[in-house]
Short mmCIF file of C-alpha atoms in Angstrom, two decimals:
data_model
loop_
_atom_site.label_atom_id
_atom_site.label_comp_id
_atom_site.label_asym_id
_atom_site.label_seq_id
_atom_site.Cartn_x
_atom_site.Cartn_y
_atom_site.Cartn_z
CA UNK A 126 145.11 32.01 -30.16
CA UNK A 127 141.81 30.45 -30.68
CA UNK A 128 141.11 27.12 -28.39
CA UNK A 129 137.42 26.80 -29.83
CA UNK A 130 137.20 23.78 -33.25
CA UNK A 131 135.34 24.29 -35.90
CA UNK A 132 131.95 22.41 -36.24
CA UNK A 133 133.29 21.08 -39.98
CA UNK A 134 136.40 19.57 -38.83
CA UNK A 135 134.47 18.29 -35.65
CA UNK A 136 132.73 16.77 -38.08
CA UNK A 137 135.34 15.48 -40.98
CA UNK A 138 136.59 13.61 -38.14
CA UNK A 139 133.48 11.31 -36.75
CA UNK A 140 134.69 8.61 -34.91
CA UNK A 141 130.66 8.15 -33.57
CA UNK A 142 130.70 6.55 -37.09
CA UNK A 143 132.66 3.20 -36.83
CA UNK A 144 130.51 1.05 -34.36
CA UNK A 145 133.26 -0.63 -31.89
CA UNK A 146 133.39 3.13 -30.55
CA UNK A 147 129.74 3.90 -29.94
CA UNK A 148 130.31 1.13 -27.43
CA UNK A 149 131.75 3.45 -25.43
CA UNK A 150 128.70 4.94 -24.07
CA UNK A 151 128.04 0.97 -23.23
CA UNK A 152 131.04 -0.34 -21.67
CA UNK A 153 131.79 2.66 -19.51
CA UNK A 154 128.34 2.59 -17.73
CA UNK A 155 128.24 -1.54 -17.40
CA UNK A 156 132.26 -0.85 -16.03
CA UNK A 157 131.67 2.45 -14.22
CA UNK A 158 129.20 0.71 -12.11
CA UNK A 159 130.36 -2.74 -11.52
CA UNK A 160 133.36 -0.68 -10.35
CA UNK A 161 131.08 1.78 -8.77
CA UNK A 162 129.08 -1.18 -7.19
CA UNK A 163 132.67 -3.15 -6.11
CA UNK A 164 134.41 0.27 -4.52
CA UNK A 165 131.51 0.53 -2.06
CA UNK A 166 130.62 -3.33 -1.24
CA UNK A 167 134.71 -2.47 0.62
CA UNK A 168 133.65 0.71 1.96
CA UNK A 169 130.81 -1.18 3.32
CA UNK A 170 132.75 -4.15 4.08
CA UNK A 171 135.59 -1.96 5.93
CA UNK A 172 132.86 0.18 8.02
CA UNK A 173 131.26 -3.46 9.36
CA UNK A 174 134.29 -4.80 10.57
CA UNK A 175 135.24 -1.57 12.00
CA UNK A 176 131.86 -1.33 14.08
CA UNK A 177 132.33 -5.01 14.52
CA UNK A 178 135.88 -4.41 15.93
CA UNK A 179 134.62 -1.26 18.24
CA UNK A 180 132.20 -3.34 19.75
CA UNK A 181 134.66 -6.44 20.27
CA UNK A 182 137.12 -3.86 21.94
CA UNK A 183 135.03 -2.43 24.27
CA UNK A 184 133.45 -5.26 26.44
CA UNK A 185 135.68 -8.09 27.92
CA UNK A 186 134.38 -10.26 29.86
CA UNK A 187 135.78 -12.38 33.16
CA UNK A 188 135.03 -15.50 33.76
CA UNK A 189 134.69 -16.05 37.42
CA UNK A 190 134.41 -19.11 39.45
CA UNK A 191 130.41 -20.29 40.40
CA UNK A 192 131.56 -20.72 44.11
CA UNK A 193 132.87 -16.81 44.20
CA UNK A 194 131.19 -15.20 46.47
CA UNK A 195 129.76 -11.69 46.37
CA UNK A 196 132.32 -10.05 48.18
CA UNK A 197 135.22 -11.30 46.63
CA UNK A 198 133.29 -10.22 43.56
CA UNK A 199 132.76 -6.93 44.90
CA UNK A 200 136.66 -6.33 45.90
CA UNK A 201 137.73 -7.28 42.10
CA UNK A 202 135.35 -4.74 40.29
CA UNK A 203 136.89 -1.80 43.32
CA UNK A 204 140.34 -3.54 42.05
CA UNK A 205 139.19 -3.05 38.36
CA UNK A 206 137.06 -0.07 37.65
CA UNK A 207 140.14 2.21 38.65
CA UNK A 208 142.86 0.43 36.49
CA UNK A 209 142.64 3.26 33.43
CA UNK A 210 140.52 2.51 30.82
CA UNK A 211 138.08 0.24 32.20
CA UNK A 212 134.68 2.69 32.21
CA UNK A 213 132.37 0.15 34.13
CA UNK A 214 131.53 -2.92 35.51
CA UNK A 215 129.03 -4.75 36.27
CA UNK A 216 128.04 -8.70 37.09
CA UNK A 217 125.64 -10.59 34.28
CA UNK A 218 122.46 -11.92 36.63
CA UNK A 219 122.49 -16.26 35.94
CA UNK A 220 119.93 -16.05 33.64
CA UNK A 221 122.31 -14.63 31.45
CA UNK A 222 124.50 -16.27 32.04
CA UNK A 223 122.81 -19.73 31.82
CA UNK A 224 121.68 -18.34 28.39
CA UNK A 225 124.55 -17.46 27.09
CA UNK A 226 126.34 -21.57 28.21
CA UNK A 227 123.24 -23.18 27.55
CA UNK A 228 124.64 -24.01 23.83
CA UNK A 229 127.68 -25.55 25.29
CA UNK A 230 126.22 -27.41 27.74
CA UNK A 231 123.25 -29.30 25.71
CA UNK A 232 120.26 -30.10 27.88
CA UNK A 233 122.41 -30.16 30.91
CA UNK A 234 120.61 -27.60 33.37
CA UNK A 235 122.40 -28.58 36.67
CA UNK A 236 125.45 -27.87 35.75
CA UNK A 237 127.27 -24.81 38.54
CA UNK A 238 127.09 -21.55 36.19
CA UNK A 239 130.51 -19.51 36.65
CA UNK A 240 130.13 -15.36 37.66
CA UNK A 241 130.38 -13.94 35.02
CA UNK A 242 131.67 -9.64 35.34
CA UNK A 243 131.24 -7.57 32.20
CA UNK A 244 133.82 -4.97 31.40
CA UNK A 245 133.31 -1.89 29.25
CA UNK A 246 136.61 -0.57 28.41
CA UNK A 247 137.78 1.36 25.62
CA UNK A 248 141.71 1.26 23.93
CA UNK A 249 143.66 3.17 26.35
CA UNK A 250 143.38 0.03 28.75
CA UNK A 251 146.21 -1.75 28.40
CA UNK A 252 145.18 -4.87 28.46
CA UNK A 253 148.59 -6.62 30.64
CA UNK A 254 147.71 -4.65 33.57
CA UNK A 255 144.14 -5.32 33.41
CA UNK A 256 144.65 -9.47 32.79
CA UNK A 257 147.61 -8.89 35.47
CA UNK A 258 145.51 -7.35 38.60
CA UNK A 259 142.27 -10.12 37.90
CA UNK A 260 144.81 -13.03 37.92
CA UNK A 261 145.86 -11.50 41.30
CA UNK A 262 142.52 -11.77 42.83
CA UNK A 263 141.15 -14.62 41.05
CA UNK A 264 144.45 -17.88 39.72
CA UNK A 265 141.33 -19.35 38.25
CA UNK A 266 139.76 -16.46 36.69
CA UNK A 267 139.31 -16.86 32.64
CA UNK A 268 138.76 -13.39 30.62
CA UNK A 269 138.01 -13.54 26.79
CA UNK A 270 141.19 -12.19 25.21
CA UNK A 271 139.53 -11.54 21.72
CA UNK A 272 142.91 -10.10 19.75
CA UNK A 273 143.96 -13.51 18.67
CA UNK A 274 140.66 -13.82 16.80
CA UNK A 275 140.40 -9.70 16.00
CA UNK A 276 143.66 -10.17 13.51
CA UNK A 277 142.88 -13.73 12.10
CA UNK A 278 139.18 -11.89 11.34
CA UNK A 279 141.14 -8.28 9.91
CA UNK A 280 143.36 -10.46 7.70
CA UNK A 281 140.59 -12.05 6.48
CA UNK A 282 138.99 -8.00 6.03
CA UNK A 283 142.10 -7.04 4.30
CA UNK A 284 142.70 -10.58 2.48
CA UNK A 285 139.25 -9.48 0.51
CA UNK A 286 140.04 -5.79 0.54
CA UNK A 287 143.02 -6.32 -1.38
CA UNK A 288 141.67 -9.28 -3.58
CA UNK A 289 138.59 -6.57 -4.65
CA UNK A 290 141.57 -4.00 -5.16
CA UNK A 291 143.02 -7.08 -7.86
CA UNK A 292 139.65 -7.11 -8.80
CA UNK A 293 139.05 -3.33 -9.95
CA UNK A 294 141.98 -2.31 -11.01
CA UNK A 295 142.13 -5.29 -13.59
CA UNK A 296 138.21 -4.05 -14.53
CA UNK A 297 140.88 -0.55 -15.09
CA UNK A 298 143.27 -2.19 -17.48
CA UNK A 299 140.14 -3.49 -19.11
CA UNK A 300 138.16 -0.43 -19.60
CA UNK A 301 141.46 1.58 -20.65
CA UNK A 302 142.87 -2.03 -23.35
CA UNK A 303 138.76 -1.10 -24.24
CA UNK A 304 139.19 2.38 -24.87
CA UNK A 305 141.95 1.90 -26.43
CA UNK A 306 140.95 -1.00 -29.03
CA UNK A 307 138.15 1.72 -29.94
CA UNK A 308 140.04 4.68 -30.18
CA UNK A 309 141.57 2.90 -32.92
CA UNK A 310 139.05 0.74 -34.54
CA UNK A 311 137.37 4.62 -34.68
CA UNK A 312 140.58 6.10 -36.57
CA UNK A 313 140.50 3.20 -38.64
CA UNK A 314 137.41 3.21 -39.90
CA UNK A 315 138.00 7.12 -40.06
CA UNK A 316 141.46 6.70 -42.34
CA UNK A 317 140.16 8.30 -45.27
CA UNK A 318 138.69 11.23 -43.32
CA UNK A 319 141.78 11.37 -41.22
CA UNK A 320 144.60 11.50 -43.78
CA UNK A 321 142.39 14.65 -45.64
CA UNK A 322 142.83 16.16 -42.44
CA UNK A 323 146.86 15.26 -42.32
CA UNK A 324 146.87 16.36 -46.00
CA UNK A 325 145.83 19.76 -44.90
CA UNK A 326 148.29 20.57 -42.36
CA UNK A 327 146.18 18.94 -39.04
CA UNK A 328 148.90 18.65 -36.81
CA UNK A 329 148.86 15.42 -34.50
CA UNK A 330 148.25 17.99 -31.33
CA UNK A 331 144.98 18.82 -33.92
CA UNK A 332 143.40 15.62 -34.29
CA UNK A 333 144.70 14.20 -30.53
CA UNK A 334 141.79 17.81 -29.65
CA UNK A 335 139.14 15.82 -31.93
CA UNK A 336 139.23 12.46 -31.27
CA UNK A 337 139.22 13.20 -27.21
CA UNK A 338 136.56 15.27 -27.63
CA UNK A 339 134.40 12.73 -28.68
CA UNK A 340 135.62 10.35 -26.79
CA UNK A 341 135.64 12.59 -23.72
CA UNK A 342 132.21 13.70 -24.98
CA UNK A 343 130.86 9.56 -25.02
CA UNK A 344 132.70 9.04 -21.49
CA UNK A 345 130.68 11.26 -19.69
CA UNK A 346 127.36 10.16 -20.37
CA UNK A 347 128.66 6.91 -19.59
CA UNK A 348 129.73 8.01 -16.71
CA UNK A 349 126.73 10.05 -15.96
CA UNK A 350 124.89 7.04 -16.25
CA UNK A 351 127.18 5.22 -13.83
CA UNK A 352 126.56 7.07 -11.75
CA UNK A 353 123.09 7.66 -11.65
CA UNK A 354 122.89 3.52 -11.66
CA UNK A 355 124.65 3.45 -9.11
CA UNK A 356 122.95 5.99 -6.93
CA UNK A 357 119.94 4.29 -7.64
CA UNK A 358 121.27 0.28 -6.85
CA UNK A 359 122.51 1.80 -3.06
CA UNK A 360 119.42 3.03 -2.92
CA UNK A 361 116.83 0.36 -3.53
CA UNK A 362 119.87 -1.48 -1.43
CA UNK A 363 118.97 0.35 1.40
CA UNK A 364 115.17 0.60 0.86
CA UNK A 365 114.81 -3.09 0.60
CA UNK A 366 117.27 -4.65 3.34
CA UNK A 367 117.04 -2.33 6.17
CA UNK A 368 120.42 -4.45 7.58
CA UNK A 369 122.63 -2.79 5.60
CA UNK A 370 121.47 1.05 5.87
CA UNK A 371 123.70 1.64 9.25
CA UNK A 372 126.77 0.11 7.21
CA UNK A 373 126.02 2.59 3.60
CA UNK A 374 127.80 6.16 5.24
CA UNK A 375 128.48 8.62 3.21
CA UNK A 376 132.32 7.02 1.76
CA UNK A 377 130.17 4.44 0.38
CA UNK A 378 127.95 6.61 -1.19
CA UNK A 379 131.05 9.32 -2.11
CA UNK A 380 132.76 5.52 -3.86
CA UNK A 381 129.90 4.92 -5.77
CA UNK A 382 129.79 8.30 -6.98
CA UNK A 383 133.39 8.58 -6.95
CA UNK A 384 135.15 5.26 -8.61
CA UNK A 385 134.04 6.21 -12.78
CA UNK A 386 135.13 9.67 -12.31
CA UNK A 387 137.99 7.90 -11.52
CA UNK A 388 137.20 5.63 -14.89
CA UNK A 389 136.51 8.32 -16.54
CA UNK A 390 140.71 10.35 -16.08
CA UNK A 391 141.35 5.70 -17.63
CA UNK A 392 139.37 6.70 -20.63
CA UNK A 393 140.70 9.53 -20.59
CA UNK A 394 144.48 8.91 -20.54
CA UNK A 395 143.85 5.86 -22.31
CA UNK A 396 141.79 7.49 -26.05
CA UNK A 397 145.37 10.40 -25.30
CA UNK A 398 147.56 7.17 -25.52
CA UNK A 399 145.79 5.34 -28.31
CA UNK A 400 145.42 8.47 -30.14
CA UNK A 401 149.03 9.37 -29.65
CA UNK A 402 150.14 6.13 -31.16
CA UNK A 403 147.91 5.50 -33.74
CA UNK A 404 148.60 8.55 -34.67
CA UNK A 405 151.84 8.37 -34.78
CA UNK A 406 152.32 4.91 -36.98
CA UNK A 407 150.00 6.51 -39.67
CA UNK A 408 152.73 9.35 -39.70
CA UNK A 409 155.52 6.52 -40.86
CA UNK A 410 155.36 7.97 -43.91
CA UNK A 411 157.42 4.58 -45.96
CA UNK A 412 155.51 2.19 -44.18
CA UNK A 413 152.48 0.84 -46.34
CA UNK A 414 148.89 2.76 -45.90
CA UNK A 415 146.35 1.03 -44.33
CA UNK A 416 143.31 0.96 -46.50
CA UNK A 417 140.42 3.00 -45.05
CA UNK A 418 137.14 1.28 -43.52
CA UNK B 90 160.84 25.81 -52.79
CA UNK B 91 161.27 22.03 -53.60
CA UNK B 92 165.05 20.39 -54.17
CA UNK B 93 165.55 17.31 -55.31
CA UNK B 94 169.10 16.01 -55.17
CA UNK B 95 169.21 12.31 -55.95
CA UNK B 96 166.51 10.92 -55.24
CA UNK B 97 165.45 7.68 -54.89
CA UNK B 98 162.74 5.76 -53.72
CA UNK B 99 162.05 2.39 -53.18
CA UNK B 100 158.47 1.31 -52.89
CA UNK B 101 158.58 -1.64 -49.70
CA UNK B 102 159.09 -5.40 -50.93
CA UNK B 103 159.10 -3.80 -54.48
CA UNK B 104 162.26 -5.59 -56.29
CA UNK B 105 162.96 -1.48 -57.97
CA UNK B 106 163.06 1.65 -57.72
CA UNK B 107 160.05 3.67 -58.14
CA UNK B 108 162.09 6.97 -59.19
CA UNK B 109 165.63 6.97 -59.38
CA UNK B 110 168.22 9.52 -59.12
CA UNK B 111 166.36 12.51 -59.86
CA UNK B 112 167.95 15.53 -59.23
CA UNK B 113 165.94 19.33 -59.77
CA UNK B 114 164.94 22.45 -57.97
CA UNK B 115 161.61 24.81 -58.32
CA UNK B 116 162.49 27.65 -57.77
CA UNK B 117 160.21 30.01 -55.82
CA UNK B 118 157.17 31.02 -57.32
CA UNK B 119 157.83 29.66 -60.64
CA UNK B 120 155.34 27.52 -62.68
CA UNK B 121 156.51 24.03 -64.48
CA UNK B 122 154.31 21.19 -65.02
CA UNK B 123 155.37 17.07 -64.52
CA UNK B 124 154.36 15.28 -67.61
CA UNK B 125 155.49 11.70 -68.79
CA UNK B 126 153.46 7.89 -69.38
CA UNK B 127 151.62 6.37 -66.88
CA UNK B 128 153.93 4.65 -64.26
CA UNK B 129 156.60 6.91 -64.60
CA UNK B 130 157.03 7.92 -61.28
CA UNK B 131 154.37 11.32 -61.32
CA UNK B 132 152.32 10.00 -58.79
CA UNK B 133 155.72 9.18 -56.21
CA UNK B 134 157.39 12.40 -57.59
CA UNK B 135 154.39 13.83 -55.81
CA UNK B 136 152.78 11.51 -53.17
CA UNK B 137 157.37 12.81 -51.87
CA UNK B 138 156.64 16.11 -52.58
CA UNK B 139 153.91 16.59 -49.68
CA UNK B 140 155.75 14.99 -47.45
CA UNK B 141 153.48 11.63 -48.25
CA UNK B 142 157.22 9.54 -48.42
CA UNK B 143 160.80 10.65 -47.78
CA UNK B 144 163.20 9.37 -50.06
CA UNK B 145 165.06 5.85 -49.34
CA UNK B 146 168.18 7.32 -51.04
CA UNK B 147 169.07 10.94 -52.30
CA UNK B 148 168.09 14.31 -50.25
CA UNK B 149 164.50 15.91 -50.79
CA UNK B 150 164.47 19.61 -48.75
CA UNK B 151 160.65 21.77 -49.27
CA UNK B 152 160.29 24.58 -47.62
CA UNK B 153 164.00 24.27 -48.28
CA UNK B 154 163.73 22.01 -44.77
CA UNK B 155 165.02 18.23 -45.57
CA UNK B 156 162.25 16.56 -45.60
CA UNK B 157 164.41 13.02 -43.53
CA UNK B 158 164.07 14.68 -40.04
CA UNK B 159 160.76 16.19 -39.48
CA UNK B 160 158.84 15.52 -37.40
CA UNK B 161 154.60 14.24 -38.08
CA UNK B 162 153.74 18.36 -36.97
CA UNK B 163 156.36 19.97 -38.92
CA UNK B 164 155.18 18.55 -41.54
CA UNK B 165 151.39 19.08 -40.97
CA UNK B 166 152.63 23.36 -40.49
CA UNK B 167 154.95 22.83 -43.66
CA UNK B 168 151.98 21.24 -45.59
CA UNK B 169 149.38 24.53 -44.63
CA UNK B 170 151.45 26.62 -46.76
CA UNK B 171 150.77 24.20 -49.66
CA UNK B 172 147.91 23.81 -52.05
CA UNK B 173 147.73 19.94 -53.37
CA UNK B 174 145.22 18.31 -55.42
CA UNK B 175 144.96 15.03 -55.63
CA UNK B 176 143.16 13.06 -59.20
CA UNK B 177 141.01 11.60 -57.16
CA UNK B 178 140.34 14.98 -55.37
CA UNK B 179 139.92 13.71 -52.17
CA UNK B 180 136.88 15.11 -50.20
CA UNK B 181 134.91 13.62 -47.53
CA UNK B 182 131.65 12.07 -48.18
CA UNK B 183 129.64 13.67 -44.88
CA UNK B 184 130.83 16.97 -45.49
CA UNK B 185 129.30 19.52 -48.05
CA UNK B 186 131.15 21.11 -50.55
CA UNK B 187 131.46 24.96 -47.78
CA UNK B 188 133.10 22.28 -45.18
CA UNK B 189 135.11 20.51 -47.35
CA UNK B 190 136.84 23.96 -48.67
CA UNK B 191 136.99 25.47 -45.66
CA UNK B 192 138.86 22.11 -44.04
CA UNK B 193 142.02 24.23 -44.52
CA UNK B 194 140.75 27.71 -42.58
CA UNK B 195 139.85 25.38 -39.94
CA UNK B 196 142.89 24.32 -38.14
CA UNK B 197 143.78 27.48 -36.02
CA UNK B 198 140.38 27.15 -34.12
CA UNK B 199 136.83 28.24 -35.53
CA UNK B 200 136.97 30.57 -38.46
CA UNK B 201 136.49 34.39 -38.70
CA UNK B 202 133.63 35.91 -40.88
CA UNK B 203 136.55 37.27 -43.18
CA UNK B 204 137.77 33.38 -43.73
CA UNK B 205 134.24 31.86 -43.85
CA UNK B 206 133.48 35.10 -47.11
CA UNK B 207 136.73 33.44 -48.30
CA UNK B 208 135.22 30.42 -48.53
CA UNK B 209 131.79 31.56 -50.08
CA UNK B 210 134.15 33.84 -52.32
CA UNK B 211 136.27 30.18 -53.66
CA UNK B 212 133.27 28.53 -54.23
CA UNK B 213 131.85 31.20 -56.50
CA UNK B 214 134.20 31.78 -57.89
CA UNK B 215 134.49 27.93 -59.15
CA UNK B 216 130.33 27.89 -59.98
CA UNK B 217 129.32 25.83 -57.12
CA UNK B 218 127.41 28.80 -55.12
CA UNK B 219 124.26 26.88 -55.95
CA UNK B 220 125.28 23.60 -54.34
CA UNK B 221 127.30 24.56 -51.78
CA UNK B 222 125.50 23.05 -49.38
CA UNK B 223 125.90 19.79 -51.21
CA UNK B 224 127.35 16.73 -50.68
CA UNK B 225 130.02 15.46 -52.79
CA UNK B 226 128.20 12.67 -53.84
CA UNK B 227 125.42 14.47 -55.97
CA UNK B 228 128.38 16.18 -57.78
CA UNK B 229 129.51 15.02 -61.14
CA UNK B 230 133.33 14.28 -61.91
CA UNK B 231 133.84 18.12 -62.63
CA UNK B 232 132.19 19.50 -59.81
CA UNK B 233 134.50 17.71 -57.16
CA UNK B 234 137.34 18.84 -59.21
CA UNK B 235 136.49 22.35 -59.02
CA UNK B 236 135.75 21.48 -54.95
CA UNK B 237 139.47 19.60 -54.76
CA UNK B 238 140.91 22.95 -56.39
CA UNK B 239 138.70 25.13 -54.47
CA UNK B 240 139.71 23.88 -51.34
CA UNK B 241 143.56 23.72 -52.64
CA UNK B 242 143.59 27.68 -52.82
CA UNK B 243 141.18 28.82 -50.19
CA UNK B 244 143.79 29.51 -47.59
CA UNK B 245 146.60 31.34 -50.48
CA UNK B 246 149.43 28.52 -50.27
CA UNK B 247 152.53 30.00 -51.38
CA UNK B 248 152.84 26.19 -52.93
CA UNK B 249 150.35 24.89 -55.24
CA UNK B 250 150.65 20.98 -56.37
CA UNK B 251 147.43 19.58 -58.77
CA UNK B 252 147.27 16.46 -60.15
CA UNK B 253 146.09 16.39 -63.80
CA UNK B 254 143.49 18.97 -62.02
CA UNK B 255 141.80 19.80 -65.43
CA UNK B 256 141.19 16.47 -66.71
CA UNK B 257 137.52 15.97 -65.55
CA UNK B 258 136.04 19.60 -65.93
CA UNK B 259 134.96 20.79 -69.84
CA UNK B 260 137.08 23.32 -71.34
CA UNK B 261 135.70 26.36 -71.08
CA UNK B 262 136.58 25.37 -66.85
CA UNK B 263 139.55 24.64 -67.63
CA UNK B 264 140.57 27.96 -68.91
CA UNK B 265 139.08 29.17 -65.96
CA UNK B 266 141.06 26.27 -63.50
CA UNK B 267 143.99 26.96 -65.74
CA UNK B 268 143.55 31.19 -65.17
CA UNK B 269 143.29 31.19 -61.26
CA UNK B 270 146.59 29.35 -60.61
CA UNK B 271 147.99 31.37 -63.45
CA UNK B 272 146.71 34.51 -61.52
CA UNK B 273 147.80 32.58 -58.21
CA UNK B 274 151.63 32.57 -59.61
CA UNK B 275 151.89 35.88 -59.93
CA UNK B 276 151.28 36.36 -57.19
CA UNK B 277 153.90 34.32 -56.12
CA UNK B 278 152.74 31.30 -55.21
CA UNK B 279 155.00 28.21 -56.35
CA UNK B 280 152.77 25.93 -59.52
CA UNK B 281 153.46 22.50 -60.67
CA UNK B 282 150.99 20.98 -62.79
CA UNK B 283 150.65 17.23 -63.92
CA UNK B 284 149.31 16.08 -66.92
CA UNK B 285 149.26 13.96 -69.69
CA UNK B 286 146.83 16.94 -71.37
CA UNK B 287 149.28 18.57 -74.62
CA UNK B 288 146.76 21.26 -75.42
CA UNK B 289 146.94 22.79 -71.56
CA UNK B 290 150.76 23.19 -72.08
CA UNK B 291 150.40 25.03 -75.45
CA UNK B 292 147.19 26.80 -74.11
CA UNK B 293 149.03 28.01 -71.15
CA UNK B 294 152.97 27.82 -71.31
CA UNK B 295 155.86 26.75 -68.79
CA UNK B 296 158.47 24.00 -68.49
CA UNK B 297 158.51 20.87 -68.35
CA UNK B 298 159.43 18.27 -65.83
CA UNK B 299 159.36 14.97 -67.69
CA UNK B 300 160.46 12.07 -66.52
CA UNK B 301 159.98 8.25 -67.87
CA UNK B 302 161.03 4.54 -66.20
CA UNK B 303 161.60 6.74 -62.66
CA UNK B 304 164.89 9.32 -64.54
CA UNK B 305 163.85 12.36 -65.34
CA UNK B 306 164.43 12.27 -68.76
CA UNK B 307 164.38 16.14 -68.82
CA UNK B 308 163.93 19.31 -67.88
CA UNK B 309 162.47 22.23 -71.39
CA UNK B 310 160.58 24.56 -71.61
CA UNK B 311 157.88 24.27 -74.05
CA UNK B 312 156.14 26.79 -76.03
#
């Protein structure tokens, strides 16, 4: 069985003669770039959140009363360091504490400063055990509890991500609809050629093959354009906005390349569906015939 | 090969039927003319034969298959066994003469050398080898007619239906075309030619199917 389509047959059904169909490349570049940027932003946001979450989880501050003695603090250090998940303990110097608390005290610098113990922990730490041990030795102590804030931020991040996913889905839907319209428009413009091919015995599968080849060729050009534009945009951001660099990971680059490729898949599925629907409608023998454009 | 049994057809939104209660058979290897005044229903019968329309009543079988239940792809496969010459030629304006003629041979993939030679041979036969790379826009009506005929016969069809195939060509070319048709018929191709040209029927006698006001008025052998 031969799979190569003869150039004459390919030339016979030339959808590119339709101006709307020719826009497919441009549409693919713009929407591909948009979706690539959106997906990259999504992955960057995930990375920002992940790194921030790690830093929040790895440090706990224990606030002790100003009159706590060095002996009491040492006892607390000895009690906490043996808790699984605690790596290091470091009392902050009074100057650092003053700097941290100054915004909340205004100009009143004569107030006694609390003692702050900076505790480095990992994820295996059982916070309830830690908090109970602190309260046992220092009933008046306050322990930072970032869990509520982490949850709020996590919810916000997930909300933003869900919004971005919906926007991406909308972009994909829009593109699918536009592709369906362009294929339909291209076929309408080629109604005369389409009818002749049908009269000489072209099957729907053959015609779909001709259509999909042309859609693929244009969409592939658009996809390459979108990938190049997305990669260039990320490179420019990396060069001119240094704080972003740690968050542009390999995942972000993959997203920038993968989104237009996924869009290409959507284009091909939409084109296949649209071509099938148009050809089936055209074969409704007793339906009034459409006029060639 | 083709069998009409009490076939009627009414165009959508039309008040009357275009053809009504038509019954006849075209036997394999036969040669018939289809005649009748303008508006009698010849084109409708023609379109039904190449399965562009299906009966609104009655039964039509083409290559022994009832067309009512055929899918688009089944129709396409049956059409590959037919050659159709349209009165308005239906050539693709952006394809050259050679490309237009080779169209039926391209449906199974890229053409091989034998098929390309066959295309050249048939173009040569209709006297257009010097114009094989021209677009239809640069051809006269008669030349377009010959391209349409070449395209219809290039794949050696089992059934050839032609609507006024000699209407736009001079008498000499008309005779050559009819000679080709009769040769094809001798080799087993079933032939149906719609024509108003009495001289054609006289020069190349064959039975006529006469249609009037959408009815089959008679099935006659003309000598």
